[in-house]
Structures are given as structure tokens and as C-alpha cells.
Short mmCIF file of C-alpha atoms in Angstrom, two decimals:
data_model
loop_
_atom_site.label_atom_id
_atom_site.label_comp_id
_atom_site.label_asym_id
_atom_site.label_seq_id
_atom_site.Cartn_x
_atom_site.Cartn_y
_atom_site.Cartn_z
CA MET A 1 190.56 142.16 96.40
CA ASP A 2 190.96 138.93 98.39
CA MET A 3 188.18 139.03 100.93
CA THR A 4 189.46 135.89 102.69
CA LEU A 5 192.47 137.85 103.97
CA LEU A 6 190.27 140.39 105.85
CA PRO A 7 189.01 139.91 109.42
CA PRO A 8 185.26 139.26 109.81
CA PRO A 9 183.23 142.56 109.89
CA ARG A 10 180.98 143.63 112.74
CA ARG A 11 177.43 142.66 111.69
CA HIS A 12 174.48 144.98 112.23
CA ARG A 13 170.83 144.39 111.43
CA SER A 14 170.86 147.54 109.20
CA LEU A 15 173.47 150.04 108.17
CA PHE A 16 172.86 153.49 106.74
CA LEU A 17 175.51 155.57 104.94
CA SER A 18 175.01 158.78 102.96
CA ASP A 19 177.08 161.42 101.10
CA LEU A 20 180.07 159.33 100.16
CA HIS A 21 180.49 161.69 97.17
CA LEU A 22 182.56 159.11 95.22
CA GLY A 23 184.20 160.90 92.37
CA SER A 24 184.59 164.24 94.10
CA ARG A 25 187.74 165.81 95.44
CA GLY A 26 186.37 165.89 98.97
CA CYS A 27 185.69 162.17 99.18
CA ARG A 28 187.85 160.26 101.69
CA ALA A 29 187.76 156.90 99.95
CA GLU A 30 190.25 155.20 102.31
CA ARG A 31 188.07 155.92 105.30
CA ILE A 32 184.98 154.66 103.56
CA LEU A 33 186.67 151.47 102.55
CA GLY A 34 188.04 150.86 106.03
CA PHE A 35 184.63 151.31 107.54
CA LEU A 36 182.87 149.03 105.05
CA ARG A 37 185.49 146.32 105.64
CA ALA A 38 184.81 146.51 109.31
CA ASN A 39 180.98 146.74 109.23
CA THR A 40 178.26 144.97 107.37
CA ALA A 41 174.46 144.34 107.72
CA ALA A 42 171.58 142.35 106.38
CA ASP A 43 170.20 145.60 104.94
CA ILE A 44 172.62 148.29 103.71
CA TYR A 45 171.06 151.62 102.85
CA LEU A 46 173.00 154.09 100.76
CA VAL A 47 171.12 157.32 101.49
CA GLY A 48 171.94 159.48 98.51
CA ASP A 49 174.93 161.35 96.96
CA ILE A 50 176.88 158.13 96.88
CA LEU A 51 178.21 158.88 93.41
CA ASP A 52 179.04 162.52 92.84
CA LEU A 53 178.11 163.20 89.18
CA TRP A 54 178.43 166.96 89.36
CA HIS A 55 182.12 167.64 89.70
CA PRO A 56 183.74 168.82 86.43
CA PRO A 57 185.73 168.46 84.34
CA PHE A 58 186.97 165.06 85.43
CA PRO A 59 185.89 162.78 88.29
CA HIS A 60 188.53 162.10 90.92
CA TRP A 61 188.61 158.28 90.78
CA THR A 62 191.21 155.91 92.17
CA PRO A 63 191.53 152.12 92.65
CA VAL A 64 190.19 152.61 96.17
CA HIS A 65 186.94 153.83 94.69
CA ASP A 66 186.73 150.65 92.62
CA GLU A 67 187.38 148.65 95.77
CA ILE A 68 184.50 150.31 97.55
CA LEU A 69 182.03 149.38 94.78
CA ALA A 70 183.43 145.87 94.55
CA LEU A 71 183.05 145.40 98.30
CA LEU A 72 179.42 146.59 98.25
CA LEU A 73 178.70 144.11 95.44
CA HIS A 74 180.49 141.43 97.43
CA ARG A 75 178.16 142.15 100.41
CA VAL A 76 175.18 141.62 98.06
CA GLN A 77 176.70 138.29 96.91
CA GLU A 78 177.02 137.31 100.59
CA GLY A 79 173.28 137.93 101.04
CA SER A 80 172.93 141.57 102.03
CA ARG A 81 170.12 143.62 100.54
CA LEU A 82 171.39 146.92 99.09
CA HIS A 83 168.97 149.90 99.00
CA TYR A 84 170.24 152.88 96.89
CA LEU A 85 168.33 156.08 97.65
CA THR A 86 169.04 158.78 95.09
CA GLY A 87 170.21 162.29 96.11
CA ASN A 88 170.73 165.58 94.37
CA HIS A 89 174.36 164.80 93.34
CA ASP A 90 173.43 161.39 91.90
CA ALA A 91 169.94 162.12 90.61
CA ALA A 92 170.99 160.55 87.27
CA MET A 93 170.62 157.22 89.04
CA ARG A 94 166.84 157.75 88.92
CA ILE A 95 166.79 156.27 85.45
CA HIS A 96 167.10 152.96 87.31
CA LEU A 97 164.03 153.53 89.52
CA GLY A 98 161.87 150.43 89.36
CA THR A 99 164.43 148.42 87.45
CA PRO A 100 164.72 144.99 89.12
CA PHE A 101 168.20 144.03 90.35
CA ARG A 102 169.14 141.01 92.36
CA ARG A 103 168.87 142.15 96.00
CA ILE A 104 169.51 145.79 94.93
CA VAL A 105 166.72 148.42 95.04
CA VAL A 106 166.99 151.94 93.62
CA ALA A 107 164.45 154.39 95.01
CA GLU A 108 163.87 158.02 95.90
CA GLU A 109 162.50 157.10 99.31
CA ILE A 110 161.63 153.95 101.16
CA VAL A 111 160.12 152.84 104.45
CA HIS A 112 162.35 150.73 106.73
CA GLU A 113 160.83 148.67 109.45
CA ALA A 114 163.12 148.20 112.44
CA ALA A 115 163.32 145.15 114.66
CA ASP A 116 161.22 146.90 117.38
CA GLY A 117 158.44 147.53 114.87
CA ARG A 118 159.21 151.27 114.37
CA ARG A 119 158.88 152.46 110.79
CA TYR A 120 161.31 155.02 109.38
CA LEU A 121 161.00 157.03 106.19
CA VAL A 122 164.46 156.80 104.50
CA MET A 123 165.31 159.55 102.00
CA HIS A 124 168.27 161.73 101.09
CA GLY A 125 166.73 164.97 102.36
CA ASP A 126 167.37 167.48 99.54
CA ALA A 127 163.62 167.65 98.89
CA CYS A 128 163.30 169.53 102.15
CA ASP A 129 165.94 172.22 101.38
CA PRO A 130 164.90 175.87 101.48
CA ARG A 131 163.46 176.74 98.13
CA VAL A 132 166.39 178.86 96.94
CA LEU A 133 168.81 175.93 97.50
CA ARG A 134 166.71 173.70 95.33
CA TRP A 135 167.32 175.88 92.30
CA HIS A 136 169.39 173.86 89.85
CA VAL A 137 171.70 176.73 89.02
CA MET A 138 172.56 177.41 92.65
CA THR A 139 173.51 173.82 93.39
CA ARG A 140 175.56 173.56 90.23
CA ILE A 141 177.48 176.75 91.03
CA GLY A 142 178.20 175.55 94.52
CA SER A 143 179.42 172.19 93.23
CA ARG A 144 181.84 173.80 90.82
CA LEU A 145 183.26 176.17 93.45
CA ASP A 146 183.81 173.23 95.77
CA TRP A 147 185.68 171.33 93.05
CA MET A 148 187.95 174.27 92.23
CA LEU A 149 188.76 175.04 95.87
CA ARG A 150 189.55 171.38 96.69
CA ARG A 151 191.71 171.16 93.55
CA LEU A 152 193.66 174.23 94.74
CA ASP A 153 193.97 172.71 98.17
CA GLU A 154 195.50 169.55 96.76
CA ARG A 155 198.12 171.51 94.88
CA LEU A 156 198.96 173.55 97.98
CA LYS A 157 199.37 170.34 100.03
CA ARG A 158 201.83 169.06 97.48
CA LEU A 159 203.91 172.15 97.93
CA ARG A 160 203.83 171.78 101.69
CA ARG A 161 204.91 168.19 102.00
CA THR A 162 205.23 168.45 105.80
CA VAL A 163 201.50 168.70 106.28
CA GLN A 164 199.95 165.58 107.76
CA PRO A 165 197.42 163.93 105.40
CA GLU A 166 194.66 163.81 108.07
CA ARG A 167 195.19 167.41 109.20
CA ARG A 168 192.44 169.66 107.99
CA SER A 169 193.64 172.53 105.79
CA LEU A 170 192.31 176.10 105.85
CA ILE A 171 190.34 175.54 102.65
CA GLU A 172 188.82 172.34 103.99
CA ALA A 173 187.85 174.15 107.23
CA LEU A 174 186.28 176.94 105.13
CA LEU A 175 184.22 174.49 103.08
CA SER A 176 183.12 172.67 106.20
CA GLY A 177 182.13 176.02 107.72
CA VAL A 178 180.07 176.88 104.68
CA ASP A 179 178.25 173.56 104.97
CA ALA A 180 177.53 174.33 108.63
CA VAL A 181 176.11 177.74 107.80
CA MET A 182 173.89 176.32 105.03
CA ALA A 183 172.52 173.79 107.56
CA PHE A 184 172.08 176.37 110.33
CA GLY A 185 169.01 175.95 112.41
CA THR A 186 166.57 173.04 112.51
CA ALA A 187 163.87 174.10 110.03
CA TYR A 188 164.93 171.33 107.62
CA GLU A 189 164.65 168.77 110.47
CA VAL A 190 161.11 169.94 111.16
CA ARG A 191 160.22 169.62 107.49
CA LEU A 192 161.62 166.11 107.29
CA VAL A 193 159.94 164.94 110.46
CA ALA A 194 156.63 166.37 109.19
CA ARG A 195 157.10 164.42 105.96
CA ALA A 196 157.63 161.23 107.99
CA ARG A 197 154.58 161.95 110.07
CA ARG A 198 152.41 162.34 106.99
CA ALA A 199 153.72 158.98 105.79
CA GLY A 200 152.61 157.38 109.01
CA CYS A 201 156.12 156.69 110.16
CA ASP A 202 157.85 156.89 113.52
CA GLY A 203 160.82 158.88 112.27
CA VAL A 204 163.06 159.84 109.38
CA ILE A 205 166.53 158.69 108.36
CA CYS A 206 168.34 161.01 105.93
CA GLY A 207 171.63 162.52 104.86
CA HIS A 208 172.32 165.53 102.64
CA PHE A 209 173.09 168.13 105.31
CA HIS A 210 176.56 166.74 106.28
CA LYS A 211 175.45 167.06 109.91
CA ALA A 212 175.13 163.78 111.87
CA ALA A 213 172.27 163.74 114.36
CA LEU A 214 170.06 161.32 116.30
CA HIS A 215 167.28 162.71 118.55
CA GLU A 216 163.50 163.11 119.05
CA ASN A 217 163.37 166.88 119.54
CA HIS A 218 160.45 167.26 117.09
CA GLY A 219 158.24 164.46 118.39
CA LEU A 220 159.52 161.73 116.10
CA VAL A 221 162.98 160.24 115.59
CA TYR A 222 165.24 162.40 113.44
CA ALA A 223 168.39 160.50 112.32
CA ASN A 224 170.97 161.97 109.95
CA CYS A 225 173.77 159.63 108.79
CA GLY A 226 176.29 162.41 108.41
CA ASP A 227 178.77 162.23 105.58
CA TRP A 228 182.17 161.00 104.44
CA VAL A 229 183.67 164.35 103.52
CA ASP A 230 183.69 166.02 106.98
CA SER A 231 181.92 164.07 109.75
CA PHE A 232 182.75 160.44 108.76
CA THR A 233 179.69 158.88 110.41
CA ALA A 234 177.10 156.18 109.66
CA LEU A 235 173.93 155.05 111.33
CA ALA A 236 173.41 151.43 112.50
CA GLU A 237 170.48 149.46 113.80
CA ASP A 238 171.09 146.50 116.10
CA VAL A 239 169.03 143.34 116.47
CA SER A 240 166.75 144.99 119.05
CA GLY A 241 166.02 147.94 116.75
CA ARG A 242 168.22 150.36 118.63
CA LEU A 243 169.80 153.10 116.46
CA SER A 244 173.31 154.35 116.99
CA LEU A 245 175.69 156.75 115.21
CA LEU A 246 179.04 155.19 114.39
CA GLN A 247 182.05 157.46 114.10
CA GLY A 248 184.49 156.39 111.45
CA VAL A 249 188.21 156.86 112.15
CA PRO A 250 191.37 156.66 110.07
CA ALA A 251 192.96 153.30 110.75
CA PRO A 252 195.99 151.41 109.47
CA GLU A 253 194.19 148.12 109.80
CA PRO A 254 190.83 147.28 108.15
CA SER A 255 189.46 145.99 111.48
CA ALA A 256 189.48 149.51 113.03
CA GLY A 257 186.67 150.86 110.89
CA PHE A 258 184.67 152.39 113.75
CA ALA A 259 185.39 153.94 117.09
CA ARG A 260 182.47 155.28 119.08
CA ALA A 261 178.73 154.72 119.22
CA PHE A 262 176.16 157.30 120.27
CA PRO A 263 172.92 155.40 121.03
CA LEU A 264 169.43 156.67 121.00
CA PRO A 265 168.22 156.99 124.64
CA ALA A 266 166.59 153.82 125.91
CA GLU A 267 163.44 155.66 127.01
CA ALA A 268 162.82 156.89 123.47
#
């Protein structure tokens, strides 16, 4: 990939992305690559489930996936610090916890200090699931069902060649609805905020629930990066410490990697 041919990316102080699920059928690798080409930061946080190591029997891997990893490494070579927070789908990465890499850190959770002095606990979020969802057998069954349904969906799309690639199918809508039901309510937000409070932080930044959010409804900042299967969002911090959710959009040109920003209210 010839980086000199790409337009300069928008630079943030910090950038947070979660749930890329690279290797799964649901991953939208082209959208991820377009966003990463258009955005960079001094600190890039990958907030869990970046690699999806659960989907059998074969990972869904394309040259675009390789380009994503190459671009992230290129950002490190340019001087960015890369923080890899492990999630439930890439828990195998924990074998690298504490292993020194050049400007790359692998951790289960980490504290990020923003430009305005606020401290955020950054973690994937699966540790605050309801107990039944933390059972290994339940999560494995769910992952396999997801793989089979998305595989079926791909075959149906091939038969219906008139379907637009970006149009959500019935199966995709069903899977998105299941995710929404699993994340119903705010009990998990309360648990994550409580964890941040115990750590002496001003808020929590997480992923896992595939539900982008940015608010202070529980007394501290709750920020969820969203995902790159359904919501296509990321969280960014500017030079003043202000947090915003960036909405990724499909774009023919690499420079159109973001569309709208939803800032945290100024009085927060």
C-alpha cells in the first residue's frame, strides 16, 4: 500500500475503536479501512474484539484485512502509540500482556488521561456482562450461530444479485436486533461507571455492546465506541479533551472516512 498517494488524515489527540471483528463474516473491512485512512491520532486505542478468533471453521480474511493491519503498523511507525485492549473474542491476545513492544501496549484495561485532565478507565466491557452471558459455552454458541447465519446471508445475496451491497438484509437486521435485545437497559452502563468510580476515574470508555453512546447519565462520563458490524462508529478526543462520536460512512474515496460528530455537551 503506497501511503504517499493518500490524502493526509484528520488528526485527533486520541482515537478509540472497538469491535472491528476482523476475521468474522460480519466485519465491514472496507469501511474500517476508509475510516482509518481518513483519521489518525497520537494515541490509538483498540478497545477489544479487534481480531475475532471465535468464528469457525475458517476466518473470513481478505487483502483489505491485511491493509488494515498494515495501516495500523504504519501509524505506529509514524509515531502513534497503539493501545490494544483485549476483549472476549480476542482473549487469546492476553498471552502478550506485559510483553514490551515498540509503542504498542497490550492490556486488559488502562487509564487514559485526557487533555483537560480527566481520567478515563478504558476497557472492552465484557467483564460487566450479566453473569449468564459470561458463561463460556453461551458466548461460543452465540458466535457459531452468528457465523452460520452470516454465511447463509452471503449465499442468498449471491443469488439475488440485484441487492445493493450496503443494503441491510433480513438476516443482518435480525442479528442487529438480537444485539439490541442483549444490550437492553442500562444496567451494564451502571456497572461500568461504578468500576470507573472505584478506580478513581472521571468516566469509562468501552465497547462490547455494539451500542454507541456518550453521556453522563450515571454521574460520570459513559462512552461506548460502538462497533464496525452495525453502528460503524468511533470515539475521538480533540486537543482540548473534548470527546465526540464519529460516524463512519461508506465512501468511494479514502478522504471521506467520517461524516458526523456528536460532541459531549460543553457544560459536562
